[in-house]
Short mmCIF file of C-alpha atoms in Angstrom, two decimals:
data_model
loop_
_atom_site.label_atom_id
_atom_site.label_comp_id
_atom_site.label_asym_id
_atom_site.label_seq_id
_atom_site.Cartn_x
_atom_site.Cartn_y
_atom_site.Cartn_z
CA UNK A 1 -70.70 44.47 56.21
CA UNK A 2 -69.41 45.36 52.77
CA UNK A 3 -66.31 47.01 54.29
CA UNK A 4 -65.73 43.99 56.53
CA UNK A 5 -66.08 41.70 53.58
CA UNK A 6 -63.56 43.75 51.64
CA UNK A 7 -61.14 43.65 54.62
CA UNK A 8 -61.59 39.91 54.96
CA UNK A 9 -61.01 39.53 51.29
CA UNK A 10 -57.75 41.46 51.56
CA UNK A 11 -56.73 39.34 54.48
CA UNK A 12 -57.34 36.27 52.49
CA UNK A 13 -55.07 37.57 49.78
CA UNK A 14 -52.40 38.41 52.38
CA UNK A 15 -52.73 34.96 53.90
CA UNK A 16 -52.46 33.42 50.49
CA UNK A 17 -49.30 35.43 49.82
CA UNK A 18 -47.70 34.38 53.07
CA UNK A 19 -48.83 30.81 52.48
CA UNK A 20 -46.84 30.82 49.27
CA UNK A 21 -43.76 31.30 51.50
CA UNK A 22 -44.90 28.69 54.09
CA UNK A 23 -46.44 31.28 56.40
CA UNK A 24 -50.14 31.17 57.56
CA UNK A 25 -52.12 33.72 59.60
CA UNK A 26 -50.13 32.72 62.65
CA UNK A 27 -47.06 34.23 60.91
CA UNK A 28 -47.59 37.66 62.53
CA UNK A 29 -44.37 37.18 64.53
CA UNK A 30 -42.40 36.33 61.41
CA UNK A 31 -43.76 39.43 59.67
CA UNK A 32 -42.65 41.55 62.59
CA UNK A 33 -39.26 39.88 62.50
CA UNK A 34 -38.91 40.54 58.79
CA UNK A 35 -39.85 44.20 59.27
CA UNK A 36 -37.33 44.61 62.12
CA UNK A 37 -34.65 42.91 60.05
CA UNK A 38 -35.44 45.18 57.17
CA UNK A 39 -35.14 48.24 59.31
CA UNK A 40 -31.79 46.98 60.69
CA UNK A 41 -30.46 46.29 57.18
CA UNK A 42 -31.57 49.71 56.03
CA UNK A 43 -29.89 51.39 59.01
CA UNK A 44 -26.75 49.39 58.30
CA UNK A 45 -26.73 50.40 54.66
CA UNK A 46 -27.28 54.03 55.58
CA UNK A 47 -24.53 53.93 58.21
CA UNK A 48 -22.17 52.27 55.68
CA UNK A 49 -23.01 54.90 52.98
CA UNK A 50 -22.37 57.71 55.45
CA UNK A 51 -19.08 56.10 56.41
CA UNK A 52 -18.09 55.96 52.73
CA UNK A 53 -19.04 59.63 52.29
CA UNK A 54 -16.83 60.60 55.23
CA UNK A 55 -14.04 58.37 53.97
CA UNK A 56 -14.12 59.64 50.33
CA UNK A 57 -12.55 63.10 50.94
CA UNK A 58 -9.73 61.50 52.89
CA UNK A 59 -9.01 59.20 49.94
CA UNK A 60 -9.05 62.07 47.52
CA UNK A 61 -6.62 64.03 49.69
CA UNK A 62 -4.45 60.94 49.91
CA UNK A 63 -4.39 60.57 46.10
CA UNK A 64 -3.56 64.25 45.71
CA UNK A 65 -0.68 63.98 48.15
CA UNK A 66 0.60 60.89 46.39
CA UNK A 67 0.54 62.73 43.06
CA UNK A 68 2.46 65.67 44.58
CA UNK A 69 5.04 63.29 46.09
CA UNK A 70 5.54 61.72 42.65
CA UNK A 71 6.29 65.22 41.27
CA UNK A 72 3.02 65.74 39.42
CA UNK A 73 0.93 68.96 39.47
CA UNK A 74 -2.54 68.71 40.94
CA UNK A 75 -3.99 72.16 40.16
CA UNK A 76 -4.23 74.04 36.90
CA UNK A 77 -1.83 76.71 38.30
CA UNK A 78 0.70 74.03 39.15
CA UNK A 79 0.26 72.53 35.70
CA UNK A 80 1.21 75.81 34.01
CA UNK A 81 4.31 76.09 36.17
CA UNK A 82 5.17 72.46 35.42
CA UNK A 83 5.18 73.10 31.67
CA UNK A 84 8.18 75.37 31.36
CA UNK A 85 11.24 75.60 29.15
CA UNK A 86 14.56 75.93 30.82
CA UNK A 87 16.06 79.41 30.46
CA UNK A 88 19.20 78.12 28.66
CA UNK A 89 17.24 76.63 25.75
CA UNK A 90 16.24 78.49 22.61
CA UNK A 91 12.45 78.47 22.15
CA UNK A 92 11.01 77.82 18.62
CA UNK A 93 7.57 79.12 19.63
CA UNK A 94 7.94 82.60 18.13
CA UNK A 95 9.27 81.14 14.85
CA UNK A 96 6.35 78.76 14.57
CA UNK A 97 3.78 81.42 15.46
CA UNK A 98 5.28 83.68 12.80
CA UNK A 99 4.82 80.94 10.26
CA UNK A 100 1.21 80.25 11.39
CA UNK A 101 0.37 83.97 11.14
CA UNK A 102 1.90 84.14 7.62
CA UNK A 103 -0.15 81.05 6.67
CA UNK A 104 -3.43 82.61 7.93
CA UNK A 105 -2.72 85.92 6.16
CA UNK A 106 -1.95 84.24 2.83
CA UNK A 107 -5.32 82.64 2.88
CA UNK A 108 -6.34 79.55 0.94
CA UNK A 109 -6.43 79.09 -2.82
CA UNK A 110 -9.45 77.80 -4.68
CA UNK A 111 -7.45 74.71 -5.54
CA UNK A 112 -6.74 73.83 -1.88
CA UNK A 113 -9.95 71.85 -1.35
CA UNK A 114 -9.04 69.44 -4.22
CA UNK A 115 -5.52 68.78 -2.84
CA UNK A 116 -4.44 65.91 -0.59
CA UNK A 117 -3.32 66.70 3.00
CA UNK A 118 -4.33 70.39 2.97
CA UNK A 119 -7.79 69.72 1.47
CA UNK A 120 -10.20 66.92 0.72
CA UNK A 121 -8.42 65.50 -2.28
CA UNK A 122 -7.64 61.75 -2.15
CA UNK A 123 -4.11 60.42 -2.60
CA UNK A 124 -3.62 57.74 -5.23
CA UNK A 125 -2.06 54.43 -4.26
CA UNK A 126 1.32 54.95 -2.64
CA UNK A 127 3.30 53.87 -5.73
CA UNK A 128 1.18 55.90 -8.20
CA UNK A 129 2.10 59.52 -8.95
CA UNK A 130 -0.32 62.32 -8.36
CA UNK A 131 -2.59 62.99 -11.37
CA UNK A 132 -1.09 65.66 -13.60
CA UNK A 133 -3.80 68.25 -12.85
CA UNK A 134 -3.58 67.67 -9.12
CA UNK A 135 0.24 67.85 -9.22
CA UNK A 136 0.11 71.16 -11.12
CA UNK A 137 -2.39 72.62 -8.61
CA UNK A 138 -0.25 71.42 -5.73
CA UNK A 139 2.89 73.03 -7.24
CA UNK A 140 1.13 76.29 -7.71
CA UNK A 141 -0.38 76.19 -4.26
CA UNK A 142 2.98 75.50 -2.60
CA UNK A 143 4.50 78.40 -4.56
CA UNK A 144 1.87 80.70 -3.04
CA UNK A 145 2.92 79.45 0.38
CA UNK A 146 6.67 79.82 -0.22
CA UNK A 147 7.12 82.39 2.58
CA UNK A 148 5.21 80.19 5.04
CA UNK A 149 7.23 77.13 4.17
CA UNK A 150 10.48 79.06 4.56
CA UNK A 151 9.41 80.12 8.07
CA UNK A 152 8.44 76.58 8.98
CA UNK A 153 11.86 75.22 7.87
CA UNK A 154 13.55 77.90 9.90
CA UNK A 155 11.47 77.03 12.98
CA UNK A 156 12.24 73.26 12.57
CA UNK A 157 15.93 73.89 13.20
CA UNK A 158 15.21 74.61 16.87
CA UNK A 159 14.18 71.51 18.75
CA UNK A 160 12.83 73.01 21.98
CA UNK A 161 9.39 74.67 22.00
CA UNK A 162 7.00 76.02 24.60
CA UNK A 163 4.11 77.88 22.98
CA UNK A 164 3.25 81.17 24.65
CA UNK A 165 -0.07 80.65 26.44
CA UNK A 166 -1.06 80.32 30.02
CA UNK A 167 -2.71 77.07 30.96
CA UNK A 168 -5.98 77.90 32.60
CA UNK A 169 -6.68 80.98 30.54
CA UNK A 170 -6.91 78.79 27.47
CA UNK A 171 -9.12 75.77 28.13
CA UNK A 172 -7.86 72.24 27.49
CA UNK A 173 -9.66 72.19 24.10
CA UNK A 174 -9.02 75.82 23.13
CA UNK A 175 -5.33 76.11 22.38
CA UNK A 176 -4.61 78.95 19.93
CA UNK A 177 -1.65 77.34 18.18
CA UNK A 178 -3.08 73.89 17.31
CA UNK A 179 -5.03 74.87 14.24
CA UNK A 180 -2.01 76.64 12.85
CA UNK A 181 0.22 73.69 13.54
CA UNK A 182 -2.20 71.20 11.93
CA UNK A 183 -2.21 73.10 8.67
CA UNK A 184 1.52 73.66 8.77
CA UNK A 185 2.15 69.93 8.99
CA UNK A 186 -0.27 69.33 6.12
CA UNK A 187 1.63 71.85 4.04
CA UNK A 188 4.97 70.15 4.72
CA UNK A 189 3.52 66.73 3.95
CA UNK A 190 2.30 68.00 0.59
CA UNK A 191 5.60 69.68 -0.07
CA UNK A 192 7.53 66.47 0.51
CA UNK A 193 5.32 64.42 -1.85
CA UNK A 194 5.58 66.97 -4.70
CA UNK A 195 9.40 67.26 -4.22
CA UNK A 196 9.74 63.46 -4.29
CA UNK A 197 7.87 63.24 -7.57
CA UNK A 198 10.06 66.00 -8.95
CA UNK A 199 13.07 63.89 -7.94
CA UNK A 200 14.30 66.62 -5.59
CA UNK A 201 15.56 64.37 -2.82
CA UNK A 202 16.98 67.08 -0.60
CA UNK A 203 13.80 69.11 -0.72
CA UNK A 204 11.68 66.07 0.08
CA UNK A 205 13.92 65.16 3.02
CA UNK A 206 13.87 68.74 4.27
CA UNK A 207 10.06 68.83 4.18
CA UNK A 208 9.79 65.50 6.01
CA UNK A 209 12.21 66.64 8.67
CA UNK A 210 10.40 69.94 9.12
CA UNK A 211 7.03 68.15 9.37
CA UNK A 212 8.17 65.67 12.02
CA UNK A 213 9.83 68.57 13.91
CA UNK A 214 6.60 70.56 13.88
CA UNK A 215 4.72 67.59 15.34
CA UNK A 216 7.46 67.27 18.01
CA UNK A 217 6.94 70.86 19.02
CA UNK A 218 3.95 69.53 21.02
CA UNK A 219 5.76 66.67 22.68
CA UNK A 220 6.02 68.19 26.13
CA UNK A 221 2.69 69.98 26.21
CA UNK A 222 0.68 68.49 29.06
CA UNK A 223 -2.67 68.79 27.31
CA UNK A 224 -4.66 65.91 25.79
CA UNK A 225 -5.78 67.98 22.76
CA UNK A 226 -2.08 68.75 22.03
CA UNK A 227 -1.02 65.08 22.11
CA UNK A 228 -3.93 64.05 19.90
CA UNK A 229 -2.83 66.72 17.44
CA UNK A 230 0.75 65.50 17.68
CA UNK A 231 -0.30 61.93 16.73
CA UNK A 232 -2.46 63.14 13.89
CA UNK A 233 0.54 65.14 12.61
CA UNK A 234 2.83 62.09 12.90
CA UNK A 235 0.24 60.07 10.94
CA UNK A 236 0.21 62.65 8.13
CA UNK A 237 3.99 62.80 7.95
CA UNK A 238 4.32 58.98 7.96
CA UNK A 239 1.88 58.76 5.04
CA UNK A 240 3.99 61.36 3.25
CA UNK A 241 7.14 59.38 4.12
CA UNK A 242 5.72 56.27 2.43
CA UNK A 243 5.19 58.25 -0.78
CA UNK A 244 8.69 59.82 -0.63
CA UNK A 245 10.32 56.39 -0.22
CA UNK A 246 8.40 55.26 -3.35
CA UNK A 247 9.03 58.23 -5.57
CA UNK A 248 12.48 59.61 -4.61
CA UNK A 249 15.84 57.86 -4.72
CA UNK A 250 17.39 58.78 -1.38
CA UNK A 251 20.92 57.91 -0.38
CA UNK A 252 21.82 56.70 3.09
CA UNK A 253 22.89 60.12 4.29
CA UNK A 254 19.54 61.53 3.38
CA UNK A 255 17.72 58.53 4.97
CA UNK A 256 19.78 59.02 8.15
CA UNK A 257 18.62 62.62 8.35
CA UNK A 258 14.98 61.55 8.11
CA UNK A 259 15.59 58.72 10.58
CA UNK A 260 17.00 61.21 13.07
CA UNK A 261 13.83 63.32 12.88
CA UNK A 262 11.59 60.26 13.19
CA UNK A 263 13.50 58.99 16.24
CA UNK A 264 13.29 62.37 17.96
CA UNK A 265 9.51 62.43 17.35
CA UNK A 266 8.92 59.37 19.55
CA UNK A 267 7.84 60.79 22.89
CA UNK A 268 7.16 57.86 25.26
CA UNK A 269 6.03 60.04 28.16
CA UNK A 270 3.89 62.54 26.21
CA UNK A 271 0.52 60.97 27.14
CA UNK A 272 1.70 60.46 30.76
CA UNK A 273 2.07 64.29 30.90
CA UNK A 274 -1.27 64.76 29.14
CA UNK A 275 -3.04 62.54 31.58
CA UNK A 276 -1.48 64.38 34.44
CA UNK A 277 -2.84 67.56 32.89
CA UNK A 278 -6.35 66.04 32.52
CA UNK A 279 -6.21 65.11 36.21
CA UNK A 280 -5.64 68.77 37.10
CA UNK A 281 -8.56 69.95 34.89
CA UNK A 282 -10.74 67.15 36.16
CA UNK A 283 -10.20 67.84 39.84
CA UNK A 284 -10.98 71.51 39.19
CA UNK A 285 -14.31 70.37 37.62
CA UNK A 286 -15.50 69.12 41.05
CA UNK A 287 -16.40 72.39 42.83
CA UNK A 288 -16.41 72.81 46.61
CA UNK A 289 -19.85 74.41 46.53
CA UNK A 290 -22.89 72.19 46.14
CA UNK A 291 -23.49 70.96 42.61
CA UNK A 292 -26.69 71.96 40.79
CA UNK A 293 -26.50 75.66 41.71
CA UNK A 294 -26.60 77.77 38.56
CA UNK A 295 -24.94 81.15 38.10
CA UNK A 296 -28.13 83.06 38.93
CA UNK A 297 -28.70 81.08 42.12
CA UNK A 298 -31.36 78.74 40.86
CA UNK A 299 -31.09 75.05 41.63
CA UNK A 300 -31.80 71.91 39.64
CA UNK A 301 -33.33 68.89 41.22
CA UNK A 302 -30.80 66.53 39.73
CA UNK A 303 -27.94 68.77 40.68
CA UNK A 304 -29.13 69.05 44.27
CA UNK A 305 -29.63 65.33 44.51
CA UNK A 306 -26.14 64.84 43.14
CA UNK A 307 -24.76 67.06 45.92
CA UNK A 308 -27.07 66.26 48.85
CA UNK A 309 -26.86 62.52 48.42
CA UNK A 310 -23.07 62.73 48.46
CA UNK A 311 -22.58 61.42 44.92
CA UNK A 312 -20.29 64.36 44.14
CA UNK A 313 -17.93 63.22 46.85
CA UNK A 314 -17.93 59.69 45.50
CA UNK A 315 -17.54 60.96 41.97
CA UNK A 316 -14.47 62.96 42.95
CA UNK A 317 -13.01 59.96 44.76
CA UNK A 318 -13.60 57.70 41.72
CA UNK A 319 -11.99 60.24 39.41
CA UNK A 320 -8.95 60.64 41.59
CA UNK A 321 -8.44 56.89 41.87
CA UNK A 322 -8.98 56.07 38.18
CA UNK A 323 -6.69 58.91 37.08
CA UNK A 324 -3.97 57.68 39.41
CA UNK A 325 -4.31 54.19 37.86
CA UNK A 326 -4.28 55.59 34.28
CA UNK A 327 -1.16 57.64 34.84
CA UNK A 328 0.52 54.60 36.33
CA UNK A 329 -0.46 52.57 33.23
CA UNK A 330 1.05 55.28 30.96
CA UNK A 331 4.32 55.00 32.88
CA UNK A 332 4.70 51.32 31.91
CA UNK A 333 7.27 50.37 29.24
CA UNK A 334 5.59 50.50 25.85
CA UNK A 335 5.49 46.70 25.40
CA UNK A 336 3.51 46.39 28.63
CA UNK A 337 1.42 49.52 28.29
CA UNK A 338 -1.35 48.09 26.09
CA UNK A 339 -2.12 45.40 28.71
CA UNK A 340 -2.13 47.99 31.48
CA UNK A 341 -4.50 50.17 29.47
CA UNK A 342 -6.80 47.26 28.74
CA UNK A 343 -7.05 46.30 32.39
CA UNK A 344 -7.79 49.95 33.28
CA UNK A 345 -10.50 50.17 30.55
CA UNK A 346 -12.18 47.04 31.88
CA UNK A 347 -12.47 48.62 35.33
CA UNK A 348 -13.80 51.86 33.75
CA UNK A 349 -16.50 49.90 31.87
CA UNK A 350 -17.73 48.50 35.21
CA UNK A 351 -18.04 51.94 36.82
CA UNK A 352 -21.73 52.69 37.65
CA UNK A 353 -23.40 55.39 35.55
CA UNK A 354 -24.18 57.36 38.72
CA UNK A 355 -20.59 58.70 38.64
CA UNK A 356 -21.65 61.22 35.98
CA UNK A 357 -18.57 63.44 35.65
CA UNK A 358 -16.05 60.67 36.10
CA UNK A 359 -17.75 58.34 33.56
CA UNK A 360 -17.88 61.10 30.97
CA UNK A 361 -14.21 62.09 31.32
CA UNK A 362 -12.88 58.50 31.48
CA UNK A 363 -14.81 57.44 28.38
CA UNK A 364 -12.94 60.16 26.47
CA UNK A 365 -9.60 59.14 27.97
CA UNK A 366 -10.10 55.52 26.88
CA UNK A 367 -9.84 56.70 23.28
CA UNK A 368 -6.68 58.58 24.12
CA UNK A 369 -4.91 55.38 25.24
CA UNK A 370 -5.26 54.08 21.70
CA UNK A 371 -3.78 57.30 20.32
CA UNK A 372 -0.76 56.86 22.65
CA UNK A 373 -0.06 53.39 21.18
CA UNK A 374 -0.77 54.54 17.65
CA UNK A 375 1.70 57.35 17.74
CA UNK A 376 4.51 55.13 18.81
CA UNK A 377 3.50 52.40 16.33
CA UNK A 378 3.57 54.91 13.40
CA UNK A 379 7.07 56.01 14.35
CA UNK A 380 8.40 52.50 14.90
CA UNK A 381 7.07 51.35 11.54
CA UNK A 382 8.65 54.45 9.89
CA UNK A 383 11.98 53.79 11.65
CA UNK A 384 12.11 50.16 10.42
CA UNK A 385 11.03 51.12 6.90
CA UNK A 386 13.81 53.67 6.63
CA UNK A 387 16.34 51.09 7.95
CA UNK A 388 15.15 48.61 5.27
CA UNK A 389 15.89 51.25 2.62
CA UNK A 390 19.36 51.80 3.99
CA UNK A 391 20.05 48.07 3.82
CA UNK A 392 18.70 47.95 0.25
CA UNK A 393 20.98 50.81 -0.82
CA UNK A 394 24.08 49.01 0.61
CA UNK A 395 23.32 45.38 -0.21
CA UNK A 396 21.41 45.85 -3.48
CA UNK A 397 18.63 43.64 -2.18
CA UNK A 398 16.02 43.59 0.51
CA UNK A 399 16.78 42.03 3.94
CA UNK A 400 15.24 38.66 4.65
CA UNK A 401 14.10 39.85 8.11
CA UNK A 402 14.38 42.85 10.36
CA UNK A 403 16.98 40.97 12.40
CA UNK A 404 19.41 41.51 9.50
CA UNK A 405 19.24 45.25 10.19
CA UNK A 406 20.70 44.85 13.72
CA UNK A 407 23.07 46.41 14.77
CA UNK A 408 24.18 48.37 11.73
CA UNK A 409 20.87 50.01 10.87
CA UNK A 410 18.81 49.42 13.98
CA UNK A 411 19.94 48.99 17.59
CA UNK A 412 17.11 46.47 18.08
CA UNK A 413 14.07 45.38 16.10
CA UNK A 414 11.28 47.73 17.31
CA UNK A 415 8.48 46.11 19.32
CA UNK A 416 4.87 46.50 18.28
CA UNK A 417 3.01 48.67 20.81
CA UNK A 418 -0.20 46.79 19.89
CA UNK A 419 1.12 43.28 20.36
CA UNK A 420 3.68 41.33 22.41
CA UNK A 421 5.79 40.90 19.32
CA UNK A 422 8.17 42.82 17.03
CA UNK A 423 7.04 45.11 14.22
CA UNK A 424 6.17 42.84 11.26
CA UNK A 425 8.10 42.71 7.95
CA UNK A 426 7.45 41.04 4.68
CA UNK A 427 9.28 41.22 1.36
CA UNK A 428 8.72 39.71 -2.06
CA UNK A 429 11.40 40.53 -4.61
CA UNK A 430 10.99 44.23 -5.18
CA UNK A 431 8.37 44.97 -2.53
CA UNK A 432 8.86 45.52 1.23
CA UNK A 433 6.18 45.99 3.80
CA UNK A 434 6.70 47.02 7.45
CA UNK A 435 3.62 47.06 9.67
CA UNK A 436 2.08 47.14 13.13
CA UNK A 437 -0.98 44.92 13.76
CA UNK A 438 -3.01 47.92 15.02
CA UNK A 439 -5.69 47.99 17.69
CA UNK A 440 -8.15 45.30 16.59
CA UNK A 441 -5.98 42.84 14.75
CA UNK A 442 -4.89 39.45 16.04
CA UNK A 443 -1.09 39.46 16.15
CA UNK A 444 -0.71 35.83 15.12
CA UNK A 445 -3.32 35.79 12.34
CA UNK A 446 -1.00 36.94 9.63
CA UNK A 447 -3.90 38.92 8.16
CA UNK A 448 -3.75 42.53 7.14
CA UNK A 449 -6.75 44.71 8.07
CA UNK A 450 -7.73 48.31 7.61
CA UNK A 451 -6.60 48.83 11.21
CA UNK A 452 -3.00 47.90 10.44
CA UNK A 453 -0.30 50.63 10.26
CA UNK A 454 1.74 49.93 7.12
CA UNK A 455 4.59 51.44 5.16
CA UNK A 456 5.08 49.71 1.78
CA UNK A 457 7.84 50.43 -0.75
CA UNK A 458 8.11 49.10 -4.28
CA UNK A 459 11.71 49.17 -5.54
#
């Protein structure tokens, strides 16, 4: 009786539950219908999922074939062959590597840490000279690196460069020449600033040209780490340029020499090549064997679920599709590229977290799209700032607008990669300021933020 009472009690609860949906005890047929419908829906979902799993490899193959047809590599081996220097061009690689080796052998002085660029020392405001003690330390430090600097200047005279490493043997984040190059650029930036304060215009110009040239030695390297290093190097040299323009009196021939180096440094397709390289590395990260199998043969539950449920196939498909879209965005003209990148990023943000590998890789690549725009913005601001100085030398006054520089000093007013507008310019008597609005600024606000990219000169 007790069991029957408990069963009746449960039935009452069930009846009450169905009653809440307008169903009484006579709703047995409806229950059965719901169950059947549920089974049919489940079968339909399963069939659809299986269909997608079968469809995914075909889509990956299609994306790979489309990449090949467009002339891009799709494997790491093809990527290495794609990054070659034509036989008739002189390669600066050996000269740069010689300089990097000399730099490493000469070691670092105790004063290096306190110096700007090469150490942790802060630069004073752009128009303020280096403190006397810091300037003396910098002069002595540069003297200890005289042989290194000579080798760097010699290397900078050769524009073509293909560093001697095999892609695949060195991982995408383990390139042997990048650390050497970073420090070389920092050395040249410091050299240019000290020379400018010593009123040695030719030496300052030579150091600027060598620094921009060193950054440009990475322009064709189809590796994301290389392009990020290139942009960081351009940033250091543009900061040095601002100080040189404030502390050295350069004539228009000297300014033209620097302008030539700055113009050559702009590499509009550098990140397109880097993203193509990342696609090769990414596709190689999706193995043919089931995921979750470790080197000693053990399996992980998550890894096996990732493979057996077919998520790996979907992950590979998502990666192939999103990389194809990213590379297409990087091919856009610079004034349209930011919009294309933003639209791509919006789609990435909506990607479900189940796509583990793709989500991780694309999150990193989102940051790289900003670096692409920043590199071009730095160089365009530098170009316009140099042209302003040339106008000032000829006219004895600052231009009222950048339009006054066309066509004698600029072919056109450079566009801002971060906004659908030209690079900004302001002047007030003896002060000129050329700027890009940067990533987070509102182009029409007229406000300057920490995100802005600015070159200011006080005459």
